[in-house]
C-alpha atoms as a printed R data frame, in Angstrom:
    type eleno elety resid chain resno       x       y       z
1   ATOM     1    CA   UNK     A     1   2.134  -6.879   0.053
2   ATOM     2    CA   UNK     A     2   3.799  -7.948  -3.181
3   ATOM     3    CA   UNK     A     3   2.714  -5.161  -5.535
4   ATOM     4    CA   UNK     A     4   5.460  -2.529  -6.057
5   ATOM     5    CA   UNK     A     5   4.578   1.049  -5.074
6   ATOM     6    CA   UNK     A     6   4.758   3.417  -7.997
7   ATOM     7    CA   UNK     A     7   6.804   6.580  -7.424
8   ATOM     8    CA   UNK     A     8   8.208   9.305  -9.631
9   ATOM     9    CA   UNK     A     9  11.270   7.061 -10.092
10  ATOM    10    CA   UNK     A    10   9.539   3.697 -10.448
11  ATOM    11    CA   UNK     A    11   6.974   2.967 -13.149
12  ATOM    12    CA   UNK     A    12   4.930  -0.216 -12.812
13  ATOM    13    CA   UNK     A    13   4.111  -1.767 -16.190
14  ATOM    14    CA   UNK     A    14   2.482  -4.942 -14.918
15  ATOM    15    CA   UNK     A    15   1.982  -7.058 -11.819
16  ATOM    16    CA   UNK     A    16   0.635 -10.600 -11.655
17  ATOM    17    CA   UNK     A    17  -0.122 -12.601  -8.535
18  ATOM    18    CA   UNK     A    18  -0.623 -16.362  -8.688
19  ATOM    19    CA   UNK     A    19  -1.486 -18.614  -5.746
20  ATOM    20    CA   UNK     A    20  -1.604 -22.403  -5.400
21  ATOM    21    CA   UNK     A    21  -3.934 -23.846  -4.259
22  ATOM    22    CA   UNK     A    22  -6.434 -21.460  -5.885
23  ATOM    23    CA   UNK     A    23  -7.839 -18.749  -3.644
24  ATOM    24    CA   UNK     A    24 -10.354 -15.957  -3.765
25  ATOM    25    CA   UNK     A    25  -8.313 -12.735  -3.789
26  ATOM    26    CA   UNK     A    26  -9.522  -9.241  -2.960
27  ATOM    27    CA   UNK     A    27  -7.497  -6.027  -3.056
28  ATOM    28    CA   UNK     A    28  -7.547  -2.964  -0.814
29  ATOM    29    CA   UNK     A    29  -5.283  -0.109   0.283
30  ATOM    30    CA   UNK     A    30  -4.265   0.359   3.902
31  ATOM    31    CA   UNK     A    31  -3.881   3.661   5.742
32  ATOM    32    CA   UNK     A    32  -0.385   4.156   4.269
33  ATOM    33    CA   UNK     A    33  -1.552   3.545   0.690
34  ATOM    34    CA   UNK     A    34  -0.006   0.088   0.426
35  ATOM    35    CA   UNK     A    35  -1.778  -2.366  -1.896
36  ATOM    36    CA   UNK     A    36  -2.981  -5.335   0.183
37  ATOM    37    CA   UNK     A    37  -4.125  -8.618  -1.353
38  ATOM    38    CA   UNK     A    38  -6.234 -10.869   0.889
39  ATOM    39    CA   UNK     A    39  -6.494 -14.525  -0.100
40  ATOM    40    CA   UNK     A    40  -9.264 -16.795   1.212
41  ATOM    41    CA   UNK     A    41  -8.979 -20.548   0.652
42  ATOM    42    CA   UNK     A    42 -11.812 -22.995   0.247
43  ATOM    43    CA   UNK     A    43 -10.225 -26.157   1.635
44  ATOM    44    CA   UNK     A    44  -7.184 -27.855   3.092
45  ATOM    45    CA   UNK     A    45  -3.843 -28.362   1.347
46  ATOM    46    CA   UNK     A    46  -0.344 -29.614   2.061
47  ATOM    47    CA   UNK     A    47   1.424 -26.767   0.263
48  ATOM    48    CA   UNK     A    48   1.146 -23.053  -0.432
49  ATOM    49    CA   UNK     A    49   2.898 -21.232  -3.264
50  ATOM    50    CA   UNK     A    50   2.574 -17.467  -3.739
51  ATOM    51    CA   UNK     A    51   4.267 -15.955  -6.760
52  ATOM    52    CA   UNK     A    52   4.370 -12.287  -7.648
53  ATOM    53    CA   UNK     A    53   5.791 -11.032 -10.943
54  ATOM    54    CA   UNK     A    54   6.301  -7.338 -11.578
55  ATOM    55    CA   UNK     A    55   7.638  -5.494 -14.602
56  ATOM    56    CA   UNK     A    56   8.994  -2.113 -13.631
57  ATOM    57    CA   UNK     A    57  11.135   0.729 -14.905
58  ATOM    58    CA   UNK     A    58  13.654   2.295 -12.523
59  ATOM    59    CA   UNK     A    59  14.834   5.788 -13.421
60  ATOM    60    CA   UNK     A    60  16.427   6.913 -10.132
61  ATOM    61    CA   UNK     A    61  19.842   8.523 -10.763
62  ATOM    62    CA   UNK     A    62  23.004   7.279  -9.119
63  ATOM    63    CA   UNK     A    63  23.759  10.762  -7.785
64  ATOM    64    CA   UNK     A    64  20.403  12.408  -7.018
65  ATOM    65    CA   UNK     A    65  20.011  16.143  -6.448
66  ATOM    66    CA   UNK     A    66  17.277  17.123  -4.005
67  ATOM    67    CA   UNK     A    67  15.366  20.405  -4.320
68  ATOM    68    CA   UNK     A    68  15.134  21.095  -0.595
69  ATOM    69    CA   UNK     A    69  13.111  24.151   0.394
70  ATOM    70    CA   UNK     A    70  15.140  27.139   1.529
71  ATOM    71    CA   UNK     A    71  13.475  26.947   4.942
72  ATOM    72    CA   UNK     A    72  14.749  23.386   5.442
73  ATOM    73    CA   UNK     A    73  18.272  23.429   4.003
74  ATOM    74    CA   UNK     A    74  19.657  24.078   7.497
75  ATOM    75    CA   UNK     A    75  18.871  21.992  10.562
76  ATOM    76    CA   UNK     A    76  17.099  22.641  12.863
77  ATOM    77    CA   UNK     A    77  14.054  23.696  10.885
78  ATOM    78    CA   UNK     A    78  10.328  23.601  11.580
79  ATOM    79    CA   UNK     A    79   7.789  21.758   9.447
80  ATOM    80    CA   UNK     A    80   4.817  23.746   8.195
81  ATOM    81    CA   UNK     A    81   1.580  23.371  10.137
82  ATOM    82    CA   UNK     A    82   0.001  21.093   7.528
83  ATOM    83    CA   UNK     A    83   3.164  18.995   7.175
84  ATOM    84    CA   UNK     A    84   3.396  18.581  10.936
85  ATOM    85    CA   UNK     A    85  -0.242  17.493  11.168
86  ATOM    86    CA   UNK     A    86   0.014  15.029   8.304
87  ATOM    87    CA   UNK     A    87   3.316  13.521   9.444
88  ATOM    88    CA   UNK     A    88   1.859  12.942  12.907
89  ATOM    89    CA   UNK     A    89   3.176   9.730  14.466
90  ATOM    90    CA   UNK     A    90   5.960   9.473  11.867
91  ATOM    91    CA   UNK     A    91   7.830  12.137  13.876
92  ATOM    92    CA   UNK     A    92   7.336  10.428  17.255
93  ATOM    93    CA   UNK     A    93   9.975   7.925  18.482
94  ATOM    94    CA   UNK     A    94   8.536   4.414  18.735
95  ATOM    95    CA   UNK     A    95  11.098   3.091  21.224
96  ATOM    96    CA   UNK     A    96  11.976   4.250  24.704
97  ATOM    97    CA   UNK     A    97  15.337   5.903  25.387
98  ATOM    98    CA   UNK     A    98  15.269   5.900  29.171
99  ATOM    99    CA   UNK     A    99  18.907   6.790  29.814
100 ATOM   100    CA   UNK     A   100  19.211   9.054  26.765
101 ATOM   101    CA   UNK     A   101  21.812   6.882  25.074
102 ATOM   102    CA   UNK     A   102  20.219   7.012  21.639
103 ATOM   103    CA   UNK     A   103  19.736  10.777  21.908
104 ATOM   104    CA   UNK     A   104  23.428  11.193  22.768
105 ATOM   105    CA   UNK     A   105  24.446   8.938  19.886
106 ATOM   106    CA   UNK     A   106  22.411  11.055  17.472
107 ATOM   107    CA   UNK     A   107  23.661  14.330  18.945
108 ATOM   108    CA   UNK     A   108  27.268  13.334  18.219
109 ATOM   109    CA   UNK     A   109  26.492  13.781  14.508
110 ATOM   110    CA   UNK     A   110  25.222  17.357  14.948
111 ATOM   111    CA   UNK     A   111  28.436  19.342  14.578
112 ATOM   112    CA   UNK     A   112  26.782  22.743  14.854
113 ATOM   113    CA   UNK     A   113  23.424  24.488  14.939
114 ATOM   114    CA   UNK     A   114  22.543  25.402  12.264
115 ATOM   115    CA   UNK     A   115  24.066  22.730  10.042
116 ATOM   116    CA   UNK     A   116  23.353  21.442   6.551
117 ATOM   117    CA   UNK     A   117  20.279  19.195   6.729
118 ATOM   118    CA   UNK     A   118  21.150  16.727   3.967
119 ATOM   119    CA   UNK     A   119  24.749  16.393   5.127
120 ATOM   120    CA   UNK     A   120  23.554  15.666   8.660
121 ATOM   121    CA   UNK     A   121  21.197  12.923   7.494
122 ATOM   122    CA   UNK     A   122  23.903  11.399   5.303
123 ATOM   123    CA   UNK     A   123  26.323  11.439   8.249
124 ATOM   124    CA   UNK     A   124  23.860   9.583  10.486
125 ATOM   125    CA   UNK     A   125  23.102   7.001   7.793
126 ATOM   126    CA   UNK     A   126  26.823   6.537   7.173
127 ATOM   127    CA   UNK     A   127  27.332   6.256  10.934
128 ATOM   128    CA   UNK     A   128  24.949   3.298  11.051
129 ATOM   129    CA   UNK     A   129  26.879   1.679   8.200
130 ATOM   130    CA   UNK     A   130  30.285   2.284   9.788
131 ATOM   131    CA   UNK     A   131  29.461   1.470  13.411
132 ATOM   132    CA   UNK     A   132  27.126  -1.515  12.969
133 ATOM   133    CA   UNK     A   133  28.175  -4.767  11.306
134 ATOM   134    CA   UNK     A   134  25.690  -6.343   8.921
135 ATOM   135    CA   UNK     A   135  24.463  -9.835   9.762
136 ATOM   136    CA   UNK     A   136  21.586 -11.572   8.035
137 ATOM   137    CA   UNK     A   137  19.297 -13.286  10.538
138 ATOM   138    CA   UNK     A   138  16.084 -15.289  10.353
139 ATOM   139    CA   UNK     A   139  14.718 -14.306  13.766
140 ATOM   140    CA   UNK     A   140  11.269 -12.760  13.713
141 ATOM   141    CA   UNK     A   141  10.933  -9.014  14.229
142 ATOM   142    CA   UNK     A   142  13.604  -6.409  14.839
143 ATOM   143    CA   UNK     A   143  16.092  -5.329  17.445
144 ATOM   144    CA   UNK     A   144  15.487  -2.097  19.302
145 ATOM   145    CA   UNK     A   145  17.891   0.762  18.476
146 ATOM   146    CA   UNK     A   146  19.619   0.311  21.833
147 ATOM   147    CA   UNK     A   147  20.031  -3.436  21.260
148 ATOM   148    CA   UNK     A   148  21.601  -2.737  17.870
149 ATOM   149    CA   UNK     A   149  24.004  -0.184  19.368
150 ATOM   150    CA   UNK     A   150  24.909  -2.549  22.238
151 ATOM   151    CA   UNK     A   151  25.452  -5.566  20.025
152 ATOM   152    CA   UNK     A   152  27.160  -3.677  17.223
153 ATOM   153    CA   UNK     A   153  25.471  -5.822  14.567
154 ATOM   154    CA   UNK     A   154  22.111  -6.200  12.895
155 ATOM   155    CA   UNK     A   155  20.179  -6.998   9.737
156 ATOM   156    CA   UNK     A   156  18.907  -4.488   7.194
157 ATOM   157    CA   UNK     A   157  15.652  -4.055   9.126
158 ATOM   158    CA   UNK     A   158  17.613  -3.346  12.317
159 ATOM   159    CA   UNK     A   159  19.671  -0.740  10.435
160 ATOM   160    CA   UNK     A   160  16.442   0.830   9.180
161 ATOM   161    CA   UNK     A   161  14.838   0.999  12.625
162 ATOM   162    CA   UNK     A   162  17.954   2.613  14.108
163 ATOM   163    CA   UNK     A   163  18.107   5.278  11.389
164 ATOM   164    CA   UNK     A   164  14.362   6.013  11.534
165 ATOM   165    CA   UNK     A   165  14.465   6.439  15.307
166 ATOM   166    CA   UNK     A   166  17.553   8.650  15.026
167 ATOM   167    CA   UNK     A   167  15.726  10.936  12.580
168 ATOM   168    CA   UNK     A   168  12.723  11.103  14.904
169 ATOM   169    CA   UNK     A   169  14.967  12.088  17.811
170 ATOM   170    CA   UNK     A   170  15.797  15.127  15.688
171 ATOM   171    CA   UNK     A   171  12.098  15.871  15.227
172 ATOM   172    CA   UNK     A   172  11.965  14.651  11.629
173 ATOM   173    CA   UNK     A   173   9.347  12.468   9.972
174 ATOM   174    CA   UNK     A   174  10.602   9.011   9.010
175 ATOM   175    CA   UNK     A   175   9.045   5.792   7.759
176 ATOM   176    CA   UNK     A   176  10.264   2.248   7.177
177 ATOM   177    CA   UNK     A   177  10.184   0.830   3.651
178 ATOM   178    CA   UNK     A   178  10.054  -2.865   2.790
179 ATOM   179    CA   UNK     A   179  10.826  -4.080  -0.684
180 ATOM   180    CA   UNK     A   180  13.426  -5.562  -2.986
181 ATOM   181    CA   UNK     A   181  17.087  -4.755  -3.408
182 ATOM   182    CA   UNK     A   182  17.804  -4.675  -7.135
183 ATOM   183    CA   UNK     A   183  21.411  -5.760  -7.531
184 ATOM   184    CA   UNK     A   184  22.212  -7.115 -11.019
185 ATOM   185    CA   UNK     A   185  25.942  -6.760 -10.345
186 ATOM   186    CA   UNK     A   186  25.715  -8.580  -6.968
187 ATOM   187    CA   UNK     A   187  27.795  -5.878  -5.295
188 ATOM   188    CA   UNK     A   188  25.440  -4.660  -2.569
189 ATOM   189    CA   UNK     A   189  25.308  -5.747   1.070
190 ATOM   190    CA   UNK     A   190  22.391  -8.002   1.910
191 ATOM   191    CA   UNK     A   191  21.877  -9.137  -1.656
192 ATOM   192    CA   UNK     A   192  21.236 -12.806  -2.342
193 ATOM   193    CA   UNK     A   193  22.156 -13.175  -5.973
194 ATOM   194    CA   UNK     A   194  20.651 -10.512  -8.195
195 ATOM   195    CA   UNK     A   195  17.945  -9.502  -5.714
196 ATOM   196    CA   UNK     A   196  16.775  -9.782  -2.150
197 ATOM   197    CA   UNK     A   197  14.073  -8.699   0.246
198 ATOM   198    CA   UNK     A   198  15.293  -5.503   1.894
199 ATOM   199    CA   UNK     A   199  14.398  -2.693   4.297
200 ATOM   200    CA   UNK     A   200  15.417   0.960   4.301
201 ATOM   201    CA   UNK     A   201  14.202   4.378   5.462
202 ATOM   202    CA   UNK     A   202  12.547   7.422   3.927
203 ATOM   203    CA   UNK     A   203  12.889  10.774   5.705
204 ATOM   204    CA   UNK     A   204  10.639  13.719   4.859
205 ATOM   205    CA   UNK     A   205  12.424  16.966   3.984
206 ATOM   206    CA   UNK     A   206  10.287  19.889   2.722
207 ATOM   207    CA   UNK     A   207  10.740  20.567  -0.977
208 ATOM   208    CA   UNK     A   208  12.479  17.263  -1.677
209 ATOM   209    CA   UNK     A   209   9.744  15.173  -0.070
210 ATOM   210    CA   UNK     A   210  10.543  11.620   0.992
211 ATOM   211    CA   UNK     A   211  14.267  10.927   0.578
212 ATOM   212    CA   UNK     A   212  15.393   7.268   0.607
213 ATOM   213    CA   UNK     A   213  18.343   6.314   2.805
214 ATOM   214    CA   UNK     A   214  19.727   2.765   2.730
215 ATOM   215    CA   UNK     A   215  22.155   2.593   5.683
216 ATOM   216    CA   UNK     A   216  22.953  -1.049   4.914
217 ATOM   217    CA   UNK     A   217  24.626   0.049   1.676
218 ATOM   218    CA   UNK     A   218  25.566   3.624   2.638
219 ATOM   219    CA   UNK     A   219  23.443   5.003  -0.177
220 ATOM   220    CA   UNK     A   220  21.026   7.895  -0.707
221 ATOM   221    CA   UNK     A   221  18.252   7.805  -3.288
222 ATOM   222    CA   UNK     A   222  16.248   4.972  -4.829
223 ATOM   223    CA   UNK     A   223  18.556   3.725  -7.567
224 ATOM   224    CA   UNK     A   224  18.633   0.075  -6.413
225 ATOM   225    CA   UNK     A   225  15.394  -0.010  -4.451
226 ATOM   226    CA   UNK     A   226  11.977  -1.416  -5.384
227 ATOM   227    CA   UNK     A   227   9.486  -0.496  -2.633
228 ATOM   228    CA   UNK     A   228   6.541  -2.711  -1.765
229 ATOM   229    CA   UNK     A   229   5.212  -1.143   1.445
230 ATOM   230    CA   UNK     A   230   5.824   1.744   3.826
231 ATOM   231    CA   UNK     A   231   4.954   1.857   7.514
232 ATOM   232    CA   UNK     A   232   5.468   3.876  10.640
233 ATOM   233    CA   UNK     A   233   7.639   1.210  12.177
234 ATOM   234    CA   UNK     A   234   8.461  -2.452  12.622
235 ATOM   235    CA   UNK     A   235   8.553  -2.802  16.391
236 ATOM   236    CA   UNK     A   236  10.062  -5.793  18.202
237 ATOM   237    CA   UNK     A   237   8.125  -8.872  17.071
238 ATOM   238    CA   UNK     A   238   5.357  -6.914  15.392
239 ATOM   239    CA   UNK     A   239   6.295  -6.346  11.763
240 ATOM   240    CA   UNK     A   240   2.768  -6.784  10.434
241 ATOM   241    CA   UNK     A   241   2.730  -3.302   8.887
242 ATOM   242    CA   UNK     A   242   5.289  -4.280   6.238
243 ATOM   243    CA   UNK     A   243   5.248  -8.079   6.181
244 ATOM   244    CA   UNK     A   244   5.194  -9.160   2.500
245 ATOM   245    CA   UNK     A   245   3.179 -12.313   3.282
246 ATOM   246    CA   UNK     A   246   1.289 -12.956   6.514
247 ATOM   247    CA   UNK     A   247  -1.433 -15.353   7.613
248 ATOM   248    CA   UNK     A   248  -2.397 -18.341   9.756
249 ATOM   249    CA   UNK     A   249  -2.941 -22.042   9.165
250 ATOM   250    CA   UNK     A   250  -4.396 -24.991  11.069
251 ATOM   251    CA   UNK     A   251  -2.478 -28.214  11.502
252 ATOM   252    CA   UNK     A   252  -0.750 -30.435  14.053
253 ATOM   253    CA   UNK     A   253   2.683 -30.155  15.597
254 ATOM   254    CA   UNK     A   254   3.614 -33.274  13.650
255 ATOM   255    CA   UNK     A   255   3.060 -31.598  10.312
256 ATOM   256    CA   UNK     A   256   6.389 -30.788   8.626
257 ATOM   257    CA   UNK     A   257   6.586 -27.076   7.993
258 ATOM   258    CA   UNK     A   258   9.178 -25.289   5.889
259 ATOM   259    CA   UNK     A   259   9.346 -22.047   3.958
260 ATOM   260    CA   UNK     A   260  11.442 -20.852   1.049
261 ATOM   261    CA   UNK     A   261  11.628 -17.315  -0.317
262 ATOM   262    CA   UNK     A   262  13.176 -16.581  -3.702
263 ATOM   263    CA   UNK     A   263  13.661 -13.119  -5.180
264 ATOM   264    CA   UNK     A   264  14.977 -12.706  -8.700
265 ATOM   265    CA   UNK     A   265  15.644  -9.403 -10.435
266 ATOM   266    CA   UNK     A   266  16.401  -9.528 -14.162
267 ATOM   267    CA   UNK     A   267  16.821  -7.153 -17.049
268 ATOM   268    CA   UNK     A   268  13.831  -7.306 -19.369
269 ATOM   269    CA   UNK     A   269  14.416  -9.454 -22.454
270 ATOM   270    CA   UNK     A   270  12.575  -7.018 -24.700
271 ATOM   271    CA   UNK     A   271  12.628  -3.261 -24.776
272 ATOM   272    CA   UNK     A   272   9.658  -1.559 -23.103
273 ATOM   273    CA   UNK     A   273   7.650   1.353 -24.514
274 ATOM   274    CA   UNK     A   274   9.704   4.460 -25.234
275 ATOM   275    CA   UNK     A   275  12.862   2.349 -25.362
276 ATOM   276    CA   UNK     A   276  13.444   2.393 -21.616
277 ATOM   277    CA   UNK     A   277  15.082  -0.285 -19.485
278 ATOM   278    CA   UNK     A   278  12.910  -2.453 -17.249
279 ATOM   279    CA   UNK     A   279  13.655  -4.863 -14.437
280 ATOM   280    CA   UNK     A   280  11.692  -7.961 -13.527
281 ATOM   281    CA   UNK     A   281  11.182  -8.767  -9.858
282 ATOM   282    CA   UNK     A   282   9.887 -12.170  -8.802
283 ATOM   283    CA   UNK     A   283   9.080 -13.575  -5.399
284 ATOM   284    CA   UNK     A   284   7.923 -17.156  -4.965
């Protein structure tokens, strides 16, 4: 999953995928509309290099204004019948909350009923940022929301899971987004240099649609975000729904195995059509 998802705020000019050793590549879309490339190899090799290059235009404003429907400006609100049907499992919590701790944590942000919907969601996202310390980690999978609350620390994907589950406890549709953090000024949390792999959340609010929340950086909107894939969740050790690169190989336990991931985001060297600014995202 290395092809950026086009949105109203991200225009994809080009995307190239190169693989060494050579492979037969086919493309398809999964149930969430993510572009999936499947590579099949014809023989054995002692190395694998996958490089994706994308040329995109980001137009998301720093201070977005969301045209939320009048029926949804105040929480609680009820989704329309069609919205409820289509959102389906995206509104259902994916983790157990047997003692109600997560529900109580979420309820502490609801100051009144009714209350302003967008302000409530911002408060919860900010609460994740303020109450949980960011720590990059290489362990596979994610922590459960309760583990993150108990430990008081987590990675960007742990932040995203906690926020998505909090939104679902309120009856709202939420999905996890995997992609790149565009950070030319190297000022954002979780950024390695000018760019990094990243995870955040989109919450569906009628009228505005899917609103991006990045609790790791206490931000709302898609200004610094380049999405690759969306999914219902990334549960425990199963993150297959949004894993950028996944697969299997045959070898022996004596074979040295190592992996390196590099993400680079750069300003385009030449001006794109219509004189707009582009960014280049590279993963190798």
